mmCIF file of C-alpha atoms in Angstrom:
data_model
loop_
_atom_site.group_PDB
_atom_site.id
_atom_site.type_symbol
_atom_site.label_atom_id
_atom_site.label_comp_id
_atom_site.label_asym_id
_atom_site.label_seq_id
_atom_site.Cartn_x
_atom_site.Cartn_y
_atom_site.Cartn_z
ATOM 1 C CA GLY A 1 0.000 0.000 0.000
ATOM 2 C CA LEU A 2 2.796 2.459 0.841
ATOM 3 C CA LYS A 3 4.664 1.696 -2.364
ATOM 4 C CA MET A 4 1.479 2.128 -4.407
ATOM 5 C CA ALA A 5 0.832 5.481 -2.731
ATOM 6 C CA ASP A 6 4.327 6.626 -3.695
ATOM 7 C CA GLU A 7 4.222 5.406 -7.296
ATOM 8 C CA GLN A 8 0.561 5.836 -8.282
ATOM 9 C CA VAL A 9 -1.048 8.456 -6.023
ATOM 10 C CA PHE A 10 1.440 11.075 -4.876
ATOM 11 C CA VAL A 11 2.583 11.830 -8.416
ATOM 12 C CA THR A 12 1.652 14.765 -10.645
ATOM 13 C CA SER A 13 0.376 12.433 -13.378
ATOM 14 C CA ALA A 14 -2.358 11.299 -10.956
ATOM 15 C CA GLY A 15 -3.342 14.869 -10.205
ATOM 16 C CA MET A 16 -1.100 15.638 -7.221
ATOM 17 C CA ARG A 17 -0.444 19.353 -6.874
ATOM 18 C CA PRO A 18 3.089 20.090 -5.620
ATOM 19 C CA ASN A 19 2.078 23.451 -4.148
ATOM 20 C CA VAL A 20 -0.426 22.147 -1.562
ATOM 21 C CA PRO A 21 0.051 20.023 1.602
ATOM 22 C CA GLN A 22 -0.032 16.242 1.103
ATOM 23 C CA VAL A 23 -1.463 13.974 3.832
ATOM 24 C CA ALA A 24 -1.557 10.166 4.078
ATOM 25 C CA ILE A 25 -3.396 8.291 6.849
ATOM 26 C CA VAL A 26 -2.358 4.636 7.162
ATOM 27 C CA ILE A 27 -4.835 2.402 9.035
ATOM 28 C CA THR A 28 -4.045 -1.157 10.177
ATOM 29 C CA ASP A 29 -5.397 -3.702 12.651
ATOM 30 C CA GLY A 30 -2.372 -5.983 12.564
ATOM 31 C CA GLN A 31 1.314 -6.260 11.754
ATOM 32 C CA GLN A 32 3.398 -6.377 8.594
ATOM 33 C CA THR A 33 3.294 -9.850 7.000
ATOM 34 C CA THR A 34 6.829 -11.248 6.992
ATOM 35 C CA THR A 35 6.257 -14.787 5.688
ATOM 36 C CA LYS A 36 6.934 -13.684 2.097
ATOM 37 C CA ALA A 37 9.187 -11.126 0.438
ATOM 38 C CA TYR A 38 8.446 -7.668 1.838
ATOM 39 C CA THR A 39 9.979 -4.221 2.238
ATOM 40 C CA PRO A 40 10.695 -2.978 5.784
ATOM 41 C CA LEU A 41 8.157 -0.318 6.684
ATOM 42 C CA ASP A 42 10.650 2.483 7.262
ATOM 43 C CA GLN A 43 11.932 1.910 3.716
ATOM 44 C CA ALA A 44 8.441 1.460 2.230
ATOM 45 C CA SER A 45 7.284 4.789 3.680
ATOM 46 C CA LYS A 46 10.470 6.663 2.765
ATOM 47 C CA GLY A 47 9.284 7.461 -0.771
ATOM 48 C CA ILE A 48 6.224 9.465 0.255
ATOM 49 C CA LYS A 49 8.005 11.033 3.226
ATOM 50 C CA ASP A 50 10.783 12.269 0.936
ATOM 51 C CA LYS A 51 8.086 13.989 -1.136
ATOM 52 C CA GLY A 52 6.983 15.929 1.936
ATOM 53 C CA VAL A 53 3.844 13.895 2.595
ATOM 54 C CA GLU A 54 2.671 14.132 6.217
ATOM 55 C CA VAL A 55 2.102 10.483 7.188
ATOM 56 C CA PHE A 56 -0.166 9.433 10.068
ATOM 57 C CA ALA A 57 -0.310 5.834 11.339
ATOM 58 C CA LEU A 58 -3.445 4.542 13.074
ATOM 59 C CA GLY A 59 -3.434 1.106 14.697
ATOM 60 C CA ILE A 60 -6.697 -0.568 15.713
ATOM 61 C CA GLY A 61 -6.942 -3.387 18.254
ATOM 62 C CA SER A 62 -4.553 -5.276 20.522
ATOM 63 C CA GLY A 63 -2.604 -6.959 17.730
ATOM 64 C CA VAL A 64 -0.916 -3.774 16.514
ATOM 65 C CA ASP A 65 2.869 -3.362 16.726
ATOM 66 C CA THR A 66 3.444 0.273 17.744
ATOM 67 C CA SER A 67 7.086 0.099 16.674
ATOM 68 C CA GLN A 68 5.872 -0.576 13.132
ATOM 69 C CA LEU A 69 3.477 2.368 13.379
ATOM 70 C CA ARG A 70 6.423 4.602 14.297
ATOM 71 C CA GLN A 71 8.316 3.369 11.228
ATOM 72 C CA ILE A 72 5.363 4.360 9.041
ATOM 73 C CA ALA A 73 4.538 7.763 10.563
ATOM 74 C CA SER A 74 6.376 11.009 9.861
ATOM 75 C CA SER A 75 6.951 11.433 13.613
ATOM 76 C CA ASN A 76 5.973 9.796 16.900
ATOM 77 C CA ASP A 77 3.346 12.522 17.330
ATOM 78 C CA ASN A 78 1.633 11.141 14.226
ATOM 79 C CA VAL A 79 1.110 7.678 15.763
ATOM 80 C CA PHE A 80 -2.395 6.911 17.069
ATOM 81 C CA THR A 81 -4.064 3.772 18.419
ATOM 82 C CA ALA A 82 -7.639 2.742 19.166
ATOM 83 C CA PRO A 83 -8.806 -0.304 21.187
ATOM 84 C CA GLY A 84 -11.328 -1.239 18.496
ATOM 85 C CA PHE A 85 -13.364 -0.007 15.570
ATOM 86 C CA ASN A 86 -16.040 1.397 17.907
ATOM 87 C CA GLU A 87 -13.496 3.861 19.317
ATOM 88 C CA LEU A 88 -12.289 4.940 15.895
ATOM 89 C CA GLU A 89 -14.361 8.135 15.834
ATOM 90 C CA SER A 90 -12.597 9.804 18.769
ATOM 91 C CA VAL A 91 -9.177 8.994 17.333
ATOM 92 C CA VAL A 92 -10.171 10.333 13.934
ATOM 93 C CA LYS A 93 -11.112 13.639 15.599
ATOM 94 C CA GLN A 94 -7.594 13.888 17.025
ATOM 95 C CA ILE A 95 -6.053 13.324 13.608
ATOM 96 C CA VAL A 96 -8.428 15.839 12.027
ATOM 97 C CA GLU A 97 -7.551 18.506 14.599
ATOM 98 C CA LYS A 98 -3.836 17.884 14.104
ATOM 99 C CA THR A 99 -4.101 17.912 10.309
ATOM 100 C CA CYS A 100 -6.522 20.813 10.105
ATOM 101 C CA PRO A 101 -6.165 22.711 13.411
ATOM 102 C CA THR A 102 -8.712 25.377 12.459
ATOM 103 C CA SER A 103 -11.523 22.807 12.311
ATOM 104 C CA ALA A 104 -14.332 23.121 14.815
ATOM 105 C CA LYS A 105 -13.884 21.153 18.019
ATOM 106 C CA GLY A 106 -16.223 18.219 18.247
ATOM 107 C CA SER A 107 -16.453 17.724 14.506
ATOM 108 C CA THR A 108 -16.719 14.048 13.589
ATOM 109 C CA THR A 109 -16.197 14.499 9.869
ATOM 110 C CA PHE A 110 -13.089 14.993 7.776
ATOM 111 C CA PRO A 111 -13.057 18.742 7.064
ATOM 112 C CA PHE A 112 -10.175 18.478 4.609
ATOM 113 C CA LYS A 113 -10.564 21.365 2.196
ATOM 114 C CA PRO A 114 -9.398 21.356 -1.433
ATOM 115 C CA ILE A 115 -6.053 22.859 -0.375
ATOM 116 C CA PHE A 116 -5.078 19.408 0.937
ATOM 117 C CA HIS A 117 -4.366 16.185 -0.899
ATOM 118 C CA THR A 118 -5.437 13.470 1.541
ATOM 119 C CA LEU A 119 -5.033 9.725 1.039
ATOM 120 C CA VAL A 120 -6.309 7.089 3.452
ATOM 121 C CA ILE A 121 -4.385 3.816 3.145
ATOM 122 C CA PHE A 122 -6.005 0.793 4.783
ATOM 123 C CA LEU A 123 -3.576 -1.941 5.826
ATOM 124 C CA THR A 124 -6.539 -3.702 7.435
ATOM 125 C CA ASP A 125 -9.890 -4.839 6.084
ATOM 126 C CA ALA A 126 -11.176 -1.510 4.774
ATOM 127 C CA CYS A 127 -14.686 -2.960 4.561
ATOM 128 C CA GLU A 128 -14.817 -3.108 8.369
ATOM 129 C CA ILE A 129 -14.128 0.628 8.569
ATOM 130 C CA LEU A 130 -16.072 1.833 5.524
ATOM 131 C CA PRO A 131 -18.675 -0.852 4.757
ATOM 132 C CA CYS A 132 -20.667 -0.662 1.551
ATOM 133 C CA LYS A 133 -24.017 1.065 2.012
ATOM 134 C CA ALA A 134 -25.034 1.332 -1.650
ATOM 135 C CA PRO A 135 -28.521 0.119 -2.619
ATOM 136 C CA HIS A 136 -28.726 -3.476 -3.906
ATOM 137 C CA ASN A 137 -25.066 -4.238 -3.058
ATOM 138 C CA ILE A 138 -24.179 -7.904 -2.616
ATOM 139 C CA GLY A 139 -21.101 -7.339 -0.480
ATOM 140 C CA CYS A 140 -17.870 -5.415 -0.014
ATOM 141 C CA ARG A 141 -14.319 -6.040 -1.211
ATOM 142 C CA VAL A 142 -10.962 -4.314 -0.787
ATOM 143 C CA VAL A 143 -9.347 -2.938 -3.957
ATOM 144 C CA ASP A 144 -6.035 -1.055 -3.756
ATOM 145 C CA SER A 145 -6.478 -0.845 0.038
ATOM 146 C CA GLN A 146 -9.885 0.861 -0.374
ATOM 147 C CA SER A 147 -13.341 -0.580 0.293
ATOM 148 C CA GLU A 148 -15.482 -1.094 -2.798
ATOM 149 C CA CYS A 149 -19.074 -2.232 -3.149
ATOM 150 C CA ILE A 150 -19.778 -5.479 -4.967
ATOM 151 C CA CYS A 151 -22.685 -4.775 -7.293
ATOM 152 C CA PRO A 152 -24.918 -7.336 -8.999
ATOM 153 C CA THR A 153 -24.082 -8.539 -12.494
ATOM 154 C CA CYS A 154 -26.843 -8.886 -15.063
ATOM 155 C CA PRO A 155 -27.499 -11.296 -17.943
ATOM 156 C CA ALA A 156 -27.002 -9.918 -21.440
ATOM 157 C CA THR A 157 -30.702 -9.762 -22.218
ATOM 158 C CA SER A 158 -32.674 -6.696 -23.244
ATOM 159 C CA SER A 159 -36.004 -5.831 -21.640
ATOM 160 C CA PRO A 160 -35.922 -2.007 -21.604
ATOM 161 C CA VAL A 161 -37.255 -0.124 -18.596
ATOM 162 C CA CYS A 162 -37.436 3.574 -17.771
ATOM 163 C CA ALA A 163 -35.951 4.137 -14.323
ATOM 164 C CA SER A 164 -37.117 6.603 -11.685
ATOM 165 C CA ASP A 165 -34.188 8.897 -12.556
ATOM 166 C CA ASP A 166 -35.293 9.163 -16.222
ATOM 167 C CA VAL A 167 -32.693 6.736 -17.584
ATOM 168 C CA GLN A 168 -33.557 3.989 -20.041
ATOM 169 C CA ASP A 169 -31.889 0.802 -18.768
ATOM 170 C CA THR A 170 -31.632 -2.527 -20.553
ATOM 171 C CA SER A 171 -33.410 -4.366 -17.722
ATOM 172 C CA GLU A 172 -34.629 -4.074 -14.130
ATOM 173 C CA CYS A 173 -31.475 -5.885 -13.011
ATOM 174 C CA PHE A 174 -29.363 -3.238 -14.702
ATOM 175 C CA THR A 175 -31.281 -0.485 -12.880
ATOM 176 C CA LYS A 176 -30.397 -2.153 -9.570
ATOM 177 C CA ARG A 177 -26.768 -2.456 -10.641
ATOM 178 C CA GLN A 178 -26.670 1.249 -11.507
ATOM 179 C CA ALA A 179 -28.196 2.146 -8.128
ATOM 180 C CA CYS A 180 -25.342 0.237 -6.510
ATOM 181 C CA LEU A 181 -22.568 1.676 -8.701
ATOM 182 C CA THR A 182 -23.714 5.271 -8.203
ATOM 183 C CA SER A 183 -24.803 4.768 -4.566
ATOM 184 C CA THR A 184 -28.132 6.365 -5.479
ATOM 185 C CA PRO A 185 -31.652 5.049 -4.770
ATOM 186 C CA ILE A 186 -33.101 4.175 -8.191
ATOM 187 C CA SER A 187 -36.119 2.036 -9.052
ATOM 188 C CA VAL A 188 -38.114 1.105 -12.160
ATOM 189 C CA ALA A 189 -40.721 3.740 -13.073
ATOM 190 C CA ARG A 190 -42.163 2.001 -16.150
ATOM 191 C CA ARG A 191 -41.475 -1.334 -17.814
ATOM 192 C CA SER A 192 -40.966 0.112 -21.279
ATOM 193 C CA PRO A 193 -38.557 2.562 -22.956
ATOM 194 C CA CYS A 194 -38.494 6.174 -21.801
ATOM 195 C CA VAL A 195 -40.669 8.617 -23.762
ATOM 196 C CA PRO A 196 -38.827 11.472 -25.578
ATOM 197 C CA GLU A 197 -39.614 14.974 -24.337
ATOM 198 C CA CYS A 198 -39.497 16.474 -27.811
ATOM 199 C CA ARG A 199 -38.889 15.497 -31.417
ATOM 200 C CA LYS A 200 -35.853 17.528 -32.405
ATOM 201 C CA ALA A 201 -33.273 17.304 -35.160
ATOM 202 C CA ALA A 202 -29.955 18.400 -33.611
ATOM 203 C CA ASP A 203 -26.285 17.433 -33.352
ATOM 204 C CA ILE A 204 -25.350 17.211 -29.662
ATOM 205 C CA ALA A 205 -21.824 16.629 -28.308
ATOM 206 C CA PHE A 206 -20.845 15.800 -24.738
ATOM 207 C CA ILE A 207 -17.294 16.841 -23.788
ATOM 208 C CA VAL A 208 -16.725 15.091 -20.476
ATOM 209 C CA ASP A 209 -14.086 15.554 -17.767
ATOM 210 C CA SER A 210 -12.473 12.183 -16.973
ATOM 211 C CA SER A 211 -9.612 13.437 -14.777
ATOM 212 C CA GLY A 212 -8.294 11.780 -11.631
ATOM 213 C CA SER A 213 -10.026 14.136 -9.211
ATOM 214 C CA ILE A 214 -13.480 12.824 -10.129
ATOM 215 C CA GLY A 215 -13.172 9.423 -8.445
ATOM 216 C CA LYS A 216 -14.709 6.091 -9.371
ATOM 217 C CA THR A 217 -18.205 6.583 -7.916
ATOM 218 C CA ASN A 218 -18.530 10.080 -9.343
ATOM 219 C CA TRP A 219 -17.424 8.773 -12.724
ATOM 220 C CA GLU A 220 -20.317 6.306 -12.611
ATOM 221 C CA ARG A 221 -22.593 9.208 -11.653
ATOM 222 C CA THR A 222 -21.296 11.225 -14.599
ATOM 223 C CA LYS A 223 -22.099 8.399 -16.997
ATOM 224 C CA ARG A 224 -25.542 8.072 -15.446
ATOM 225 C CA PHE A 225 -26.134 11.795 -15.998
ATOM 226 C CA LEU A 226 -25.184 11.472 -19.674
ATOM 227 C CA LYS A 227 -27.594 8.566 -20.061
ATOM 228 C CA ARG A 228 -30.277 10.653 -18.358
ATOM 229 C CA MET A 229 -29.699 13.326 -20.984
ATOM 230 C CA VAL A 230 -29.892 10.856 -23.867
ATOM 231 C CA SER A 231 -32.770 8.667 -22.643
ATOM 232 C CA LYS A 232 -35.441 11.332 -23.114
ATOM 233 C CA LEU A 233 -34.121 12.782 -26.362
ATOM 234 C CA ASP A 234 -35.439 11.542 -29.701
ATOM 235 C CA ILE A 235 -32.331 9.752 -30.978
ATOM 236 C CA GLY A 236 -32.649 8.610 -34.581
ATOM 237 C CA PRO A 237 -31.384 9.045 -38.161
ATOM 238 C CA SER A 238 -33.598 12.074 -38.886
ATOM 239 C CA THR A 239 -33.713 13.549 -35.369
ATOM 240 C CA THR A 240 -30.980 13.904 -32.706
ATOM 241 C CA HIS A 241 -27.428 12.615 -33.231
ATOM 242 C CA VAL A 242 -24.919 12.335 -30.362
ATOM 243 C CA ALA A 243 -21.114 12.557 -30.136
ATOM 244 C CA VAL A 244 -18.899 12.048 -27.069
ATOM 245 C CA ILE A 245 -15.372 13.141 -26.124
ATOM 246 C CA THR A 246 -13.792 12.297 -22.778
ATOM 247 C CA TYR A 247 -10.708 14.164 -21.623
ATOM 248 C CA SER A 248 -8.072 14.351 -18.912
ATOM 249 C CA THR A 249 -4.409 14.782 -19.805
ATOM 250 C CA ASN A 250 -5.438 13.935 -23.378
ATOM 251 C CA PRO A 251 -8.827 13.831 -25.124
ATOM 252 C CA GLU A 252 -10.410 10.673 -26.498
ATOM 253 C CA THR A 253 -13.107 10.693 -29.169
ATOM 254 C CA VAL A 254 -15.492 7.920 -28.137
ATOM 255 C CA LEU A 255 -18.472 8.544 -30.405
ATOM 256 C CA ARG A 256 -18.765 10.611 -33.583
ATOM 257 C CA PHE A 257 -21.997 11.761 -35.191
ATOM 258 C CA ASN A 258 -21.656 9.115 -37.897
ATOM 259 C CA THR A 259 -20.425 6.213 -35.736
ATOM 260 C CA LEU A 260 -23.948 4.840 -35.281
ATOM 261 C CA GLN A 261 -26.135 4.803 -38.381
ATOM 262 C CA GLY A 262 -29.478 3.441 -39.536
ATOM 263 C CA ASP A 263 -31.255 1.136 -37.083
ATOM 264 C CA ARG A 264 -28.287 1.313 -34.697
ATOM 265 C CA LEU A 265 -28.823 5.029 -34.102
ATOM 266 C CA ASN A 266 -31.123 4.868 -31.065
ATOM 267 C CA VAL A 267 -31.165 5.503 -27.313
ATOM 268 C CA ALA A 268 -30.201 1.949 -26.371
ATOM 269 C CA GLU A 269 -27.088 1.903 -28.578
ATOM 270 C CA VAL A 270 -25.916 5.331 -27.406
ATOM 271 C CA ASN A 271 -26.420 4.297 -23.773
ATOM 272 C CA ASN A 272 -24.358 1.154 -24.406
ATOM 273 C CA VAL A 273 -21.507 3.398 -25.546
ATOM 274 C CA LEU A 274 -21.900 5.591 -22.458
ATOM 275 C CA ASP A 275 -21.847 2.541 -20.169
ATOM 276 C CA GLY A 276 -18.451 1.648 -21.598
ATOM 277 C CA LEU A 277 -16.794 5.034 -21.045
ATOM 278 C CA ARG A 278 -13.373 4.604 -19.458
ATOM 279 C CA TRP A 279 -12.289 6.690 -16.475
ATOM 280 C CA GLN A 280 -8.956 8.067 -17.703
ATOM 281 C CA LYS A 281 -7.680 9.774 -14.525
ATOM 282 C CA GLY A 282 -4.888 12.313 -15.150
ATOM 283 C CA ARG A 283 -5.128 16.118 -15.397
ATOM 284 C CA THR A 284 -7.763 18.532 -16.730
ATOM 285 C CA TYR A 285 -6.861 19.832 -20.192
ATOM 286 C CA ILE A 286 -10.194 21.252 -21.324
ATOM 287 C CA ASP A 287 -8.527 23.158 -24.161
ATOM 288 C CA LYS A 288 -7.344 19.948 -25.849
ATOM 289 C CA ALA A 289 -10.867 18.537 -25.734
ATOM 290 C CA LEU A 290 -12.294 21.686 -27.326
ATOM 291 C CA ASP A 291 -9.680 21.491 -30.092
ATOM 292 C CA THR A 292 -10.620 17.856 -30.711
ATOM 293 C CA ALA A 293 -14.320 18.734 -30.852
ATOM 294 C CA ALA A 294 -13.640 21.328 -33.551
ATOM 295 C CA LEU A 295 -11.391 19.066 -35.624
ATOM 296 C CA ASP A 296 -12.865 15.603 -35.078
ATOM 297 C CA ILE A 297 -16.554 16.053 -34.168
ATOM 298 C CA PHE A 298 -18.101 19.192 -35.628
ATOM 299 C CA THR A 299 -17.126 18.509 -39.212
ATOM 300 C CA THR A 300 -19.163 17.130 -42.108
ATOM 301 C CA ARG A 301 -16.764 14.231 -42.646
ATOM 302 C CA ARG A 302 -17.634 13.046 -39.101
ATOM 303 C CA GLY A 303 -21.364 13.270 -39.735
ATOM 304 C CA MET A 304 -22.173 16.829 -38.644
ATOM 305 C CA ARG A 305 -25.245 18.148 -40.451
ATOM 306 C CA SER A 306 -25.136 21.731 -41.684
ATOM 307 C CA ASN A 307 -28.911 22.235 -41.537
ATOM 308 C CA VAL A 308 -29.624 21.367 -37.857
ATOM 309 C CA PRO A 309 -28.846 23.118 -34.538
ATOM 310 C CA LYS A 310 -25.522 22.177 -32.976
ATOM 311 C CA MET A 311 -24.794 22.141 -29.232
ATOM 312 C CA ALA A 312 -21.850 21.056 -27.052
ATOM 313 C CA PHE A 313 -22.140 20.344 -23.324
ATOM 314 C CA VAL A 314 -18.733 20.756 -21.634
ATOM 315 C CA ILE A 315 -18.591 19.128 -18.192
ATOM 316 C CA THR A 316 -15.745 19.661 -15.692
ATOM 317 C CA ASP A 317 -15.201 19.237 -11.953
ATOM 318 C CA GLY A 318 -12.385 21.749 -11.690
ATOM 319 C CA LYS A 319 -10.195 24.144 -13.579
ATOM 320 C CA GLN A 320 -8.079 24.044 -16.712
ATOM 321 C CA THR A 321 -4.614 22.606 -16.023
ATOM 322 C CA LYS A 322 -2.140 25.407 -16.658
ATOM 323 C CA THR A 323 1.154 23.577 -16.436
ATOM 324 C CA GLY A 324 2.972 23.108 -19.715
ATOM 325 C CA SER A 325 1.593 24.324 -23.021
ATOM 326 C CA TYR A 326 -2.117 25.149 -23.143
ATOM 327 C CA THR A 327 -4.588 27.369 -25.002
ATOM 328 C CA PRO A 328 -6.742 29.895 -23.088
ATOM 329 C CA LEU A 329 -10.273 28.513 -23.048
ATOM 330 C CA GLY A 330 -11.834 31.515 -24.757
ATOM 331 C CA LEU A 331 -9.553 30.959 -27.738
ATOM 332 C CA ALA A 332 -10.013 27.183 -27.669
ATOM 333 C CA ALA A 333 -13.818 27.525 -27.749
ATOM 334 C CA LYS A 334 -13.877 30.231 -30.434
ATOM 335 C CA PRO A 335 -13.675 27.906 -33.495
ATOM 336 C CA LEU A 336 -16.697 25.972 -32.218
ATOM 337 C CA ARG A 337 -18.734 29.105 -31.603
ATOM 338 C CA ASN A 338 -17.702 30.400 -35.043
ATOM 339 C CA MET A 339 -19.172 27.215 -36.544
ATOM 340 C CA GLY A 340 -22.514 27.997 -34.919
ATOM 341 C CA VAL A 341 -22.129 25.518 -32.057
ATOM 342 C CA GLN A 342 -23.993 26.625 -28.925
ATOM 343 C CA MET A 343 -21.632 25.969 -26.019
ATOM 344 C CA VAL A 344 -23.036 24.962 -22.613
ATOM 345 C CA ALA A 345 -20.510 24.897 -19.734
ATOM 346 C CA ILE A 346 -21.300 22.791 -16.654
ATOM 347 C CA GLY A 347 -19.063 22.939 -13.584
ATOM 348 C CA VAL A 348 -19.617 20.292 -10.906
ATOM 349 C CA GLY A 349 -18.292 21.173 -7.449
ATOM 350 C CA LYS A 350 -18.007 23.955 -4.914
ATOM 351 C CA ARG A 351 -17.615 27.452 -6.317
ATOM 352 C CA ASN A 352 -14.151 27.774 -4.790
ATOM 353 C CA VAL A 353 -13.056 24.758 -6.867
ATOM 354 C CA VAL A 354 -14.916 25.328 -10.142
ATOM 355 C CA ASP A 355 -13.783 28.455 -11.985
ATOM 356 C CA ALA A 356 -16.930 30.259 -13.189
ATOM 357 C CA ARG A 357 -14.815 32.638 -15.273
ATOM 358 C CA GLU A 358 -13.427 29.722 -17.254
ATOM 359 C CA LEU A 359 -16.948 28.373 -17.750
ATOM 360 C CA LEU A 360 -17.985 31.748 -19.147
ATOM 361 C CA GLU A 361 -14.987 31.731 -21.502
ATOM 362 C CA ILE A 362 -16.237 28.390 -22.844
ATOM 363 C CA ALA A 363 -19.930 29.265 -23.111
ATOM 364 C CA GLY A 364 -19.549 32.893 -24.169
ATOM 365 C CA GLN A 365 -22.871 33.772 -22.485
ATOM 366 C CA ASP A 366 -23.863 33.869 -18.790
ATOM 367 C CA ASN A 367 -27.139 32.062 -19.377
ATOM 368 C CA TYR A 368 -25.294 29.016 -20.714
ATOM 369 C CA VAL A 369 -23.075 28.646 -17.618
ATOM 370 C CA TYR A 370 -24.144 26.248 -14.854
ATOM 371 C CA VAL A 371 -22.477 25.379 -11.534
ATOM 372 C CA ILE A 372 -23.827 22.285 -9.784
ATOM 373 C CA GLU A 373 -22.624 21.840 -6.194
ATOM 374 C CA SER A 374 -21.852 18.108 -6.300
ATOM 375 C CA PHE A 375 -22.129 14.904 -8.314
ATOM 376 C CA GLU A 376 -24.882 13.836 -5.921
ATOM 377 C CA GLU A 377 -26.864 16.910 -6.989
ATOM 378 C CA LEU A 378 -26.112 16.032 -10.608
ATOM 379 C CA GLN A 379 -28.181 12.863 -10.021
ATOM 380 C CA ASN A 380 -31.328 14.952 -9.544
ATOM 381 C CA PRO A 381 -33.451 14.215 -12.656
ATOM 382 C CA GLY A 382 -34.451 17.874 -12.734
ATOM 383 C CA GLN A 383 -30.882 18.880 -13.608
ATOM 384 C CA ALA A 384 -30.832 16.814 -16.792
ATOM 385 C CA LYS A 385 -34.318 18.047 -17.679
ATOM 386 C CA ILE A 386 -33.031 21.643 -17.705
ATOM 387 C CA PHE A 387 -30.339 20.696 -20.212
ATOM 388 C CA ARG A 388 -32.669 18.574 -22.335
ATOM 389 C CA GLN A 389 -34.942 21.597 -22.634
ATOM 390 C CA ARG A 390 -31.958 23.506 -24.003
ATOM 391 C CA VAL A 391 -31.754 20.879 -26.741
ATOM 392 C CA CYS A 392 -35.501 20.976 -27.409
ATOM 393 C CA GLN A 393 -35.371 24.773 -27.760
ATOM 394 C CA ALA A 394 -32.142 24.893 -29.798
ATOM 395 C CA ARG A 395 -32.144 26.911 -32.994
ATOM 396 C CA LEU A 396 -29.891 26.767 -36.011
ATOM 397 C CA ARG A 397 -27.028 29.254 -35.688
ATOM 398 C CA LEU A 398 -25.145 30.316 -38.773
ATOM 399 C CA GLY A 399 -21.378 30.026 -38.640
ATOM 400 C CA ARG A 400 -19.115 32.987 -39.169
#
């Protein structure tokens, strides 16, 4: 776990910012296994310590070796123990107050603000500390020292249903699986496909942040939001066409306007593509994604139609990465706007994290800028309805 933290987490390619404090909390209920090849703990923790990471070690139960905790921690003051999991809360408060001394006394939550990079490393069964509480879960497992819900798998049969969150799923089983993956209560609203809100001919692109800061559950929520957008649009050869770009350090064109054609151009096929979107991790180069949209999406050779309204929804959970070479977002979005593409900028997160000025540079108009407080709020069906209405009301804009 310590080696993985050094090589895969506390690195700039995974989104670590060198100009903010780095914190790692290592939790264990036992001792280092020595029956196989292993690295002594003082050596294993040296990599992250040398990077300036403040390392805390928390031992739970009577089987903990405090000398090993001292090898892990940055200092003896960063070593904590608890008799059992029931006493964990009071110990966590001590760590919180030491890490973030301005936090309110008595707080039982982690008040780590965005100025910190905090990693919790479980060297014990993480499922005992953070059990899965997602709807319809069938258990919990530990992946990369973190607890992860085990969600039901579904047979590859199609019996479309419209879920309570306005998403067309392939079956009731799949709705339950999505409720588990997104940790959101979802049920079946009707045992038939969702009904389109309007019949509209338009070319719609989704340009989607897939950077490391989003996290696995929020990535599933992002995909669910996209499906919520698509499921109540009239997708078809003569009506709405959809394209998708995901981006982090680099953009990836996943779906062009002419990828699906004929009978394959429908809600179910587009949702299948969205289900398969890969979480890229990495940084947040919005400008590269906008360039790709102009060159590889909104062009007639990729299926763009000159006689229908064109709209691009740009979704991000943060700010443009400004290390290395980059294009200011106003300039990057200009070719799209000049082609008559209506830009809609959606920032997901607190206003001190999402840069509203950058969103305005993308959209070009205040009334096409949206800031949504969290990915949980993004799951509200009313949010997607607002954006679908933008599509239904879209008008053809002439390019310059």
